[in-house]
Amino acid sequence: MGTLPQPGTPWRVPRAQLKGNTPAVLRFPNGQRTCAELEVISLTGGLLSVSEPLVQGSRVKLMFLTGAGSVLGGAEMLRPVSKALQPFRFISLAADDHRRLGTLIWERSSQNKFEEVWIEKLRAASAQCKEPRRWRFTVAGAAGLLMIGLATVAYLLFFGLLK
């Protein structure tokens, strides 16, 4: 049986980092449209890459395509975080769109969890490794010097310079 989150434990809504080109269309109440790219998405909102920041508080219809189908929802634009990045929050989302969005986030977050598991394994393995073994370089250097010395002696003996 699962346990409920403990008070004081930070809990974030699962989100998906969308790598690649995920175009989105923003439609304003007056019918005007603008294009953007979806960078991050969650069930409560996300982050858009925009050519020009929109006015904070603007309400738009946000449309984009996922592997499970298209998503159309009402969104409110939040304060831009940079010239090109602006967060938004969903203010309305139909049940089917909510399901499609949940499917997208679950797929992406399970991929991210798989990567996080491997990252943790790598971190654990690298923490167990001791300092680089410098003795290998010392032995290789000594062997190299010995070979150079032997080659020099052989050369001098061959030409009779060393007697």
mmCIF file with all atom_site columns, C-alpha atoms in Angstrom:
data_model
loop_
_atom_site.group_PDB
_atom_site.id
_atom_site.type_symbol
_atom_site.label_atom_id
_atom_site.label_alt_id
_atom_site.label_comp_id
_atom_site.label_asym_id
_atom_site.label_entity_id
_atom_site.label_seq_id
_atom_site.pdbx_PDB_ins_code
_atom_site.Cartn_x
_atom_site.Cartn_y
_atom_site.Cartn_z
_atom_site.occupancy
_atom_site.B_iso_or_equiv
_atom_site.pdbx_formal_charge
_atom_site.auth_seq_id
_atom_site.auth_comp_id
_atom_site.auth_asym_id
_atom_site.auth_atom_id
_atom_site.pdbx_PDB_model_num
ATOM 1   C CA . MET A 1 1   ? 0.000   0.000  0.000   1.00 0.00 ? 1   MET A CA 1
ATOM 2   C CA . GLY A 1 2   ? 1.388   3.403  -0.973  1.00 0.00 ? 2   GLY A CA 1
ATOM 3   C CA . THR A 1 3   ? 1.917   6.166  1.524   1.00 0.00 ? 3   THR A CA 1
ATOM 4   C CA . LEU A 1 4   ? 0.676   9.703  1.257   1.00 0.00 ? 4   LEU A CA 1
ATOM 5   C CA . PRO A 1 5   ? 3.187   12.535 0.887   1.00 0.00 ? 5   PRO A CA 1
ATOM 6   C CA . GLN A 1 6   ? 4.381   13.707 4.276   1.00 0.00 ? 6   GLN A CA 1
ATOM 7   C CA . PRO A 1 7   ? 3.778   17.329 5.309   1.00 0.00 ? 7   PRO A CA 1
ATOM 8   C CA . GLY A 1 8   ? 6.722   19.497 4.410   1.00 0.00 ? 8   GLY A CA 1
ATOM 9   C CA . THR A 1 9   ? 7.801   17.121 1.642   1.00 0.00 ? 9   THR A CA 1
ATOM 10  C CA . PRO A 1 10  ? 8.059   19.111 -1.587  1.00 0.00 ? 10  PRO A CA 1
ATOM 11  C CA . TRP A 1 11  ? 5.842   17.601 -4.284  1.00 0.00 ? 11  TRP A CA 1
ATOM 12  C CA . ARG A 1 12  ? 5.827   18.786 -7.852  1.00 0.00 ? 12  ARG A CA 1
ATOM 13  C CA . VAL A 1 13  ? 3.378   18.000 -10.558 1.00 0.00 ? 13  VAL A CA 1
ATOM 14  C CA . PRO A 1 14  ? 5.059   15.591 -12.999 1.00 0.00 ? 14  PRO A CA 1
ATOM 15  C CA . ARG A 1 15  ? 6.325   17.377 -16.069 1.00 0.00 ? 15  ARG A CA 1
ATOM 16  C CA . ALA A 1 16  ? 7.854   16.407 -19.351 1.00 0.00 ? 16  ALA A CA 1
ATOM 17  C CA . GLN A 1 17  ? 10.828  18.057 -21.032 1.00 0.00 ? 17  GLN A CA 1
ATOM 18  C CA . LEU A 1 18  ? 10.009  18.067 -24.721 1.00 0.00 ? 18  LEU A CA 1
ATOM 19  C CA . LYS A 1 19  ? 13.186  17.610 -26.727 1.00 0.00 ? 19  LYS A CA 1
ATOM 20  C CA . GLY A 1 20  ? 12.880  18.554 -30.334 1.00 0.00 ? 20  GLY A CA 1
ATOM 21  C CA . ASN A 1 21  ? 10.369  20.567 -32.223 1.00 0.00 ? 21  ASN A CA 1
ATOM 22  C CA . THR A 1 22  ? 6.897   20.616 -30.634 1.00 0.00 ? 22  THR A CA 1
ATOM 23  C CA . PRO A 1 23  ? 5.014   23.439 -32.328 1.00 0.00 ? 23  PRO A CA 1
ATOM 24  C CA . ALA A 1 24  ? 2.088   25.092 -30.586 1.00 0.00 ? 24  ALA A CA 1
ATOM 25  C CA . VAL A 1 25  ? -0.471  27.622 -31.770 1.00 0.00 ? 25  VAL A CA 1
ATOM 26  C CA . LEU A 1 26  ? -1.884  30.317 -29.510 1.00 0.00 ? 26  LEU A CA 1
ATOM 27  C CA . ARG A 1 27  ? -5.269  31.735 -30.510 1.00 0.00 ? 27  ARG A CA 1
ATOM 28  C CA . PHE A 1 28  ? -6.408  34.993 -28.898 1.00 0.00 ? 28  PHE A CA 1
ATOM 29  C CA . PRO A 1 29  ? -10.068 35.861 -28.223 1.00 0.00 ? 29  PRO A CA 1
ATOM 30  C CA . ASN A 1 30  ? -10.037 38.346 -31.155 1.00 0.00 ? 30  ASN A CA 1
ATOM 31  C CA . GLY A 1 31  ? -9.062  35.501 -33.541 1.00 0.00 ? 31  GLY A CA 1
ATOM 32  C CA . GLN A 1 32  ? -5.419  36.527 -33.903 1.00 0.00 ? 32  GLN A CA 1
ATOM 33  C CA . ARG A 1 33  ? -2.926  33.640 -33.842 1.00 0.00 ? 33  ARG A CA 1
ATOM 34  C CA . THR A 1 34  ? 0.740   33.269 -33.033 1.00 0.00 ? 34  THR A CA 1
ATOM 35  C CA . CYS A 1 35  ? 3.135   30.330 -33.116 1.00 0.00 ? 35  CYS A CA 1
ATOM 36  C CA . ALA A 1 36  ? 5.355   29.053 -30.325 1.00 0.00 ? 36  ALA A CA 1
ATOM 37  C CA . GLU A 1 37  ? 7.240   25.909 -29.357 1.00 0.00 ? 37  GLU A CA 1
ATOM 38  C CA . LEU A 1 38  ? 6.422   23.828 -26.332 1.00 0.00 ? 38  LEU A CA 1
ATOM 39  C CA . GLU A 1 39  ? 9.490   23.265 -24.127 1.00 0.00 ? 39  GLU A CA 1
ATOM 40  C CA . VAL A 1 40  ? 8.024   21.822 -20.909 1.00 0.00 ? 40  VAL A CA 1
ATOM 41  C CA . ILE A 1 41  ? 4.519   20.547 -20.200 1.00 0.00 ? 41  ILE A CA 1
ATOM 42  C CA . SER A 1 42  ? 2.580   19.372 -17.138 1.00 0.00 ? 42  SER A CA 1
ATOM 43  C CA . LEU A 1 43  ? -1.072  18.822 -16.309 1.00 0.00 ? 43  LEU A CA 1
ATOM 44  C CA . THR A 1 44  ? -1.223  22.318 -14.820 1.00 0.00 ? 44  THR A CA 1
ATOM 45  C CA . GLY A 1 45  ? 0.733   24.324 -17.402 1.00 0.00 ? 45  GLY A CA 1
ATOM 46  C CA . GLY A 1 46  ? 4.083   24.567 -19.060 1.00 0.00 ? 46  GLY A CA 1
ATOM 47  C CA . LEU A 1 47  ? 6.757   26.675 -20.711 1.00 0.00 ? 47  LEU A CA 1
ATOM 48  C CA . LEU A 1 48  ? 6.656   28.057 -24.232 1.00 0.00 ? 48  LEU A CA 1
ATOM 49  C CA . SER A 1 49  ? 9.435   29.314 -26.449 1.00 0.00 ? 49  SER A CA 1
ATOM 50  C CA . VAL A 1 50  ? 7.991   32.450 -28.044 1.00 0.00 ? 50  VAL A CA 1
ATOM 51  C CA . SER A 1 51  ? 9.372   34.892 -30.569 1.00 0.00 ? 51  SER A CA 1
ATOM 52  C CA . GLU A 1 52  ? 8.097   37.778 -28.471 1.00 0.00 ? 52  GLU A CA 1
ATOM 53  C CA . PRO A 1 53  ? 6.716   37.640 -24.906 1.00 0.00 ? 53  PRO A CA 1
ATOM 54  C CA . LEU A 1 54  ? 2.961   37.954 -24.530 1.00 0.00 ? 54  LEU A CA 1
ATOM 55  C CA . VAL A 1 55  ? 1.233   40.211 -22.038 1.00 0.00 ? 55  VAL A CA 1
ATOM 56  C CA . GLN A 1 56  ? 1.058   38.643 -18.596 1.00 0.00 ? 56  GLN A CA 1
ATOM 57  C CA . GLY A 1 57  ? -2.510  37.549 -17.852 1.00 0.00 ? 57  GLY A CA 1
ATOM 58  C CA . SER A 1 58  ? -3.448  37.127 -21.524 1.00 0.00 ? 58  SER A CA 1
ATOM 59  C CA . ARG A 1 59  ? -5.944  34.317 -22.018 1.00 0.00 ? 59  ARG A CA 1
ATOM 60  C CA . VAL A 1 60  ? -5.483  32.183 -25.087 1.00 0.00 ? 60  VAL A CA 1
ATOM 61  C CA . LYS A 1 61  ? -6.481  28.858 -26.565 1.00 0.00 ? 61  LYS A CA 1
ATOM 62  C CA . LEU A 1 62  ? -3.365  26.685 -26.761 1.00 0.00 ? 62  LEU A CA 1
ATOM 63  C CA . MET A 1 63  ? -3.206  23.928 -29.374 1.00 0.00 ? 63  MET A CA 1
ATOM 64  C CA . PHE A 1 64  ? -0.467  21.362 -29.932 1.00 0.00 ? 64  PHE A CA 1
ATOM 65  C CA . LEU A 1 65  ? -0.058  17.808 -31.176 1.00 0.00 ? 65  LEU A CA 1
ATOM 66  C CA . THR A 1 66  ? 1.099   14.809 -29.126 1.00 0.00 ? 66  THR A CA 1
ATOM 67  C CA . GLY A 1 67  ? 1.632   11.180 -30.046 1.00 0.00 ? 67  GLY A CA 1
ATOM 68  C CA . ALA A 1 68  ? -1.757  10.416 -28.474 1.00 0.00 ? 68  ALA A CA 1
ATOM 69  C CA . GLY A 1 69  ? -3.533  13.165 -30.466 1.00 0.00 ? 69  GLY A CA 1
ATOM 70  C CA . SER A 1 70  ? -4.117  16.890 -30.398 1.00 0.00 ? 70  SER A CA 1
ATOM 71  C CA . VAL A 1 71  ? -4.571  18.902 -27.214 1.00 0.00 ? 71  VAL A CA 1
ATOM 72  C CA . LEU A 1 72  ? -6.656  22.091 -27.031 1.00 0.00 ? 72  LEU A CA 1
ATOM 73  C CA . GLY A 1 73  ? -6.948  23.975 -23.785 1.00 0.00 ? 73  GLY A CA 1
ATOM 74  C CA . GLY A 1 74  ? -7.519  27.402 -22.354 1.00 0.00 ? 74  GLY A CA 1
ATOM 75  C CA . ALA A 1 75  ? -4.374  28.946 -20.921 1.00 0.00 ? 75  ALA A CA 1
ATOM 76  C CA . GLU A 1 76  ? -3.321  32.056 -19.076 1.00 0.00 ? 76  GLU A CA 1
ATOM 77  C CA . MET A 1 77  ? 0.080   33.491 -19.856 1.00 0.00 ? 77  MET A CA 1
ATOM 78  C CA . LEU A 1 78  ? 2.297   34.106 -16.833 1.00 0.00 ? 78  LEU A CA 1
ATOM 79  C CA . ARG A 1 79  ? 5.210   36.513 -16.359 1.00 0.00 ? 79  ARG A CA 1
ATOM 80  C CA . PRO A 1 80  ? 7.955   35.830 -18.948 1.00 0.00 ? 80  PRO A CA 1
ATOM 81  C CA . VAL A 1 81  ? 11.171  34.342 -17.576 1.00 0.00 ? 81  VAL A CA 1
ATOM 82  C CA . SER A 1 82  ? 13.205  35.679 -20.511 1.00 0.00 ? 82  SER A CA 1
ATOM 83  C CA . LYS A 1 83  ? 12.697  37.292 -23.918 1.00 0.00 ? 83  LYS A CA 1
ATOM 84  C CA . ALA A 1 84  ? 12.070  33.905 -25.477 1.00 0.00 ? 84  ALA A CA 1
ATOM 85  C CA . LEU A 1 85  ? 10.573  31.801 -22.655 1.00 0.00 ? 85  LEU A CA 1
ATOM 86  C CA . GLN A 1 86  ? 7.153   32.308 -21.122 1.00 0.00 ? 86  GLN A CA 1
ATOM 87  C CA . PRO A 1 87  ? 5.284   30.042 -18.721 1.00 0.00 ? 87  PRO A CA 1
ATOM 88  C CA . PHE A 1 88  ? 1.544   29.460 -18.823 1.00 0.00 ? 88  PHE A CA 1
ATOM 89  C CA . ARG A 1 89  ? -1.091  27.724 -16.745 1.00 0.00 ? 89  ARG A CA 1
ATOM 90  C CA . PHE A 1 90  ? -4.083  25.811 -17.981 1.00 0.00 ? 90  PHE A CA 1
ATOM 91  C CA . ILE A 1 91  ? -7.420  27.343 -17.017 1.00 0.00 ? 91  ILE A CA 1
ATOM 92  C CA . SER A 1 92  ? -9.581  24.886 -18.945 1.00 0.00 ? 92  SER A CA 1
ATOM 93  C CA . LEU A 1 93  ? -8.870  21.474 -20.395 1.00 0.00 ? 93  LEU A CA 1
ATOM 94  C CA . ALA A 1 94  ? -11.406 18.941 -21.668 1.00 0.00 ? 94  ALA A CA 1
ATOM 95  C CA . ALA A 1 95  ? -11.292 15.417 -20.214 1.00 0.00 ? 95  ALA A CA 1
ATOM 96  C CA . ASP A 1 96  ? -10.019 13.859 -23.476 1.00 0.00 ? 96  ASP A CA 1
ATOM 97  C CA . ASP A 1 97  ? -7.296  16.508 -23.775 1.00 0.00 ? 97  ASP A CA 1
ATOM 98  C CA . HIS A 1 98  ? -6.385  15.967 -20.119 1.00 0.00 ? 98  HIS A CA 1
ATOM 99  C CA . ARG A 1 99  ? -6.053  12.222 -20.797 1.00 0.00 ? 99  ARG A CA 1
ATOM 100 C CA . ARG A 1 100 ? -3.868  12.807 -23.891 1.00 0.00 ? 100 ARG A CA 1
ATOM 101 C CA . LEU A 1 101 ? -1.690  15.216 -21.946 1.00 0.00 ? 101 LEU A CA 1
ATOM 102 C CA . GLY A 1 102 ? -1.386  12.734 -19.075 1.00 0.00 ? 102 GLY A CA 1
ATOM 103 C CA . THR A 1 103 ? -0.336  10.025 -21.526 1.00 0.00 ? 103 THR A CA 1
ATOM 104 C CA . LEU A 1 104 ? 2.370   12.284 -22.977 1.00 0.00 ? 104 LEU A CA 1
ATOM 105 C CA . ILE A 1 105 ? 3.695   13.242 -19.550 1.00 0.00 ? 105 ILE A CA 1
ATOM 106 C CA . TRP A 1 106 ? 3.650   9.652  -18.294 1.00 0.00 ? 106 TRP A CA 1
ATOM 107 C CA . GLU A 1 107 ? 5.581   8.435  -21.363 1.00 0.00 ? 107 GLU A CA 1
ATOM 108 C CA . ARG A 1 108 ? 8.168   11.186 -21.085 1.00 0.00 ? 108 ARG A CA 1
ATOM 109 C CA . SER A 1 109 ? 8.544   10.961 -17.313 1.00 0.00 ? 109 SER A CA 1
ATOM 110 C CA . SER A 1 110 ? 9.007   7.172  -17.454 1.00 0.00 ? 110 SER A CA 1
ATOM 111 C CA . GLN A 1 111 ? 11.789  7.730  -20.019 1.00 0.00 ? 111 GLN A CA 1
ATOM 112 C CA . ASN A 1 112 ? 13.292  10.363 -17.725 1.00 0.00 ? 112 ASN A CA 1
ATOM 113 C CA . LYS A 1 113 ? 13.075  7.991  -14.729 1.00 0.00 ? 113 LYS A CA 1
ATOM 114 C CA . PHE A 1 114 ? 14.886  5.309  -16.716 1.00 0.00 ? 114 PHE A CA 1
ATOM 115 C CA . GLU A 1 115 ? 17.654  7.832  -17.493 1.00 0.00 ? 115 GLU A CA 1
ATOM 116 C CA . GLU A 1 116 ? 17.727  9.013  -13.871 1.00 0.00 ? 116 GLU A CA 1
ATOM 117 C CA . VAL A 1 117 ? 18.216  5.417  -12.662 1.00 0.00 ? 117 VAL A CA 1
ATOM 118 C CA . TRP A 1 118 ? 21.234  5.037  -14.943 1.00 0.00 ? 118 TRP A CA 1
ATOM 119 C CA . ILE A 1 119 ? 22.621  8.396  -13.849 1.00 0.00 ? 119 ILE A CA 1
ATOM 120 C CA . GLU A 1 120 ? 22.323  7.334  -10.202 1.00 0.00 ? 120 GLU A CA 1
ATOM 121 C CA . LYS A 1 121 ? 24.064  4.042  -10.973 1.00 0.00 ? 121 LYS A CA 1
ATOM 122 C CA . LEU A 1 122 ? 26.882  5.916  -12.683 1.00 0.00 ? 122 LEU A CA 1
ATOM 123 C CA . ARG A 1 123 ? 27.212  8.303  -9.758  1.00 0.00 ? 123 ARG A CA 1
ATOM 124 C CA . ALA A 1 124 ? 27.335  5.402  -7.303  1.00 0.00 ? 124 ALA A CA 1
ATOM 125 C CA . ALA A 1 125 ? 29.940  3.577  -9.387  1.00 0.00 ? 125 ALA A CA 1
ATOM 126 C CA . SER A 1 126 ? 32.106  6.675  -9.764  1.00 0.00 ? 126 SER A CA 1
ATOM 127 C CA . ALA A 1 127 ? 31.875  7.368  -6.025  1.00 0.00 ? 127 ALA A CA 1
ATOM 128 C CA . GLN A 1 128 ? 33.264  3.892  -5.344  1.00 0.00 ? 128 GLN A CA 1
ATOM 129 C CA . CYS A 1 129 ? 36.220  4.474  -7.642  1.00 0.00 ? 129 CYS A CA 1
ATOM 130 C CA . LYS A 1 130 ? 39.327  5.579  -5.859  1.00 0.00 ? 130 LYS A CA 1
ATOM 131 C CA . GLU A 1 131 ? 41.722  8.172  -7.171  1.00 0.00 ? 131 GLU A CA 1
ATOM 132 C CA . PRO A 1 132 ? 43.057  7.467  -10.644 1.00 0.00 ? 132 PRO A CA 1
ATOM 133 C CA . ARG A 1 133 ? 45.789  4.896  -10.386 1.00 0.00 ? 133 ARG A CA 1
ATOM 134 C CA . ARG A 1 134 ? 48.870  6.980  -10.987 1.00 0.00 ? 134 ARG A CA 1
ATOM 135 C CA . TRP A 1 135 ? 51.135  3.967  -10.486 1.00 0.00 ? 135 TRP A CA 1
ATOM 136 C CA . ARG A 1 136 ? 50.147  2.776  -13.946 1.00 0.00 ? 136 ARG A CA 1
ATOM 137 C CA . PHE A 1 137 ? 51.612  5.926  -15.451 1.00 0.00 ? 137 PHE A CA 1
ATOM 138 C CA . THR A 1 138 ? 54.745  5.522  -13.326 1.00 0.00 ? 138 THR A CA 1
ATOM 139 C CA . VAL A 1 139 ? 55.222  1.906  -14.433 1.00 0.00 ? 139 VAL A CA 1
ATOM 140 C CA . ALA A 1 140 ? 54.579  2.830  -18.078 1.00 0.00 ? 140 ALA A CA 1
ATOM 141 C CA . GLY A 1 141 ? 57.129  5.669  -17.848 1.00 0.00 ? 141 GLY A CA 1
ATOM 142 C CA . ALA A 1 142 ? 59.748  3.429  -16.215 1.00 0.00 ? 142 ALA A CA 1
ATOM 143 C CA . ALA A 1 143 ? 59.196  0.716  -18.841 1.00 0.00 ? 143 ALA A CA 1
ATOM 144 C CA . GLY A 1 144 ? 59.545  3.314  -21.599 1.00 0.00 ? 144 GLY A CA 1
ATOM 145 C CA . LEU A 1 145 ? 62.801  4.644  -20.168 1.00 0.00 ? 145 LEU A CA 1
ATOM 146 C CA . LEU A 1 146 ? 64.144  1.097  -19.765 1.00 0.00 ? 146 LEU A CA 1
ATOM 147 C CA . MET A 1 147 ? 63.304  0.313  -23.413 1.00 0.00 ? 147 MET A CA 1
ATOM 148 C CA . ILE A 1 148 ? 65.024  3.496  -24.599 1.00 0.00 ? 148 ILE A CA 1
ATOM 149 C CA . GLY A 1 149 ? 68.106  2.609  -22.500 1.00 0.00 ? 149 GLY A CA 1
ATOM 150 C CA . LEU A 1 150 ? 68.247  -0.942 -23.864 1.00 0.00 ? 150 LEU A CA 1
ATOM 151 C CA . ALA A 1 151 ? 67.813  0.297  -27.435 1.00 0.00 ? 151 ALA A CA 1
ATOM 152 C CA . THR A 1 152 ? 70.654  2.773  -26.937 1.00 0.00 ? 152 THR A CA 1
ATOM 153 C CA . VAL A 1 153 ? 72.957  0.080  -25.528 1.00 0.00 ? 153 VAL A CA 1
ATOM 154 C CA . ALA A 1 154 ? 72.083  -2.279 -28.410 1.00 0.00 ? 154 ALA A CA 1
ATOM 155 C CA . TYR A 1 155 ? 72.767  0.475  -30.938 1.00 0.00 ? 155 TYR A CA 1
ATOM 156 C CA . LEU A 1 156 ? 76.149  1.293  -29.419 1.00 0.00 ? 156 LEU A CA 1
ATOM 157 C CA . LEU A 1 157 ? 77.123  -2.406 -29.185 1.00 0.00 ? 157 LEU A CA 1
ATOM 158 C CA . PHE A 1 158 ? 76.074  -3.030 -32.790 1.00 0.00 ? 158 PHE A CA 1
ATOM 159 C CA . PHE A 1 159 ? 78.321  -0.308 -34.139 1.00 0.00 ? 159 PHE A CA 1
ATOM 160 C CA . GLY A 1 160 ? 81.138  -1.167 -31.756 1.00 0.00 ? 160 GLY A CA 1
ATOM 161 C CA . LEU A 1 161 ? 81.095  2.149  -29.989 1.00 0.00 ? 161 LEU A CA 1
ATOM 162 C CA . LEU A 1 162 ? 80.656  0.548  -26.594 1.00 0.00 ? 162 LEU A CA 1
ATOM 163 C CA . LYS A 1 163 ? 83.413  -1.946 -25.568 1.00 0.00 ? 163 LYS A CA 1
#
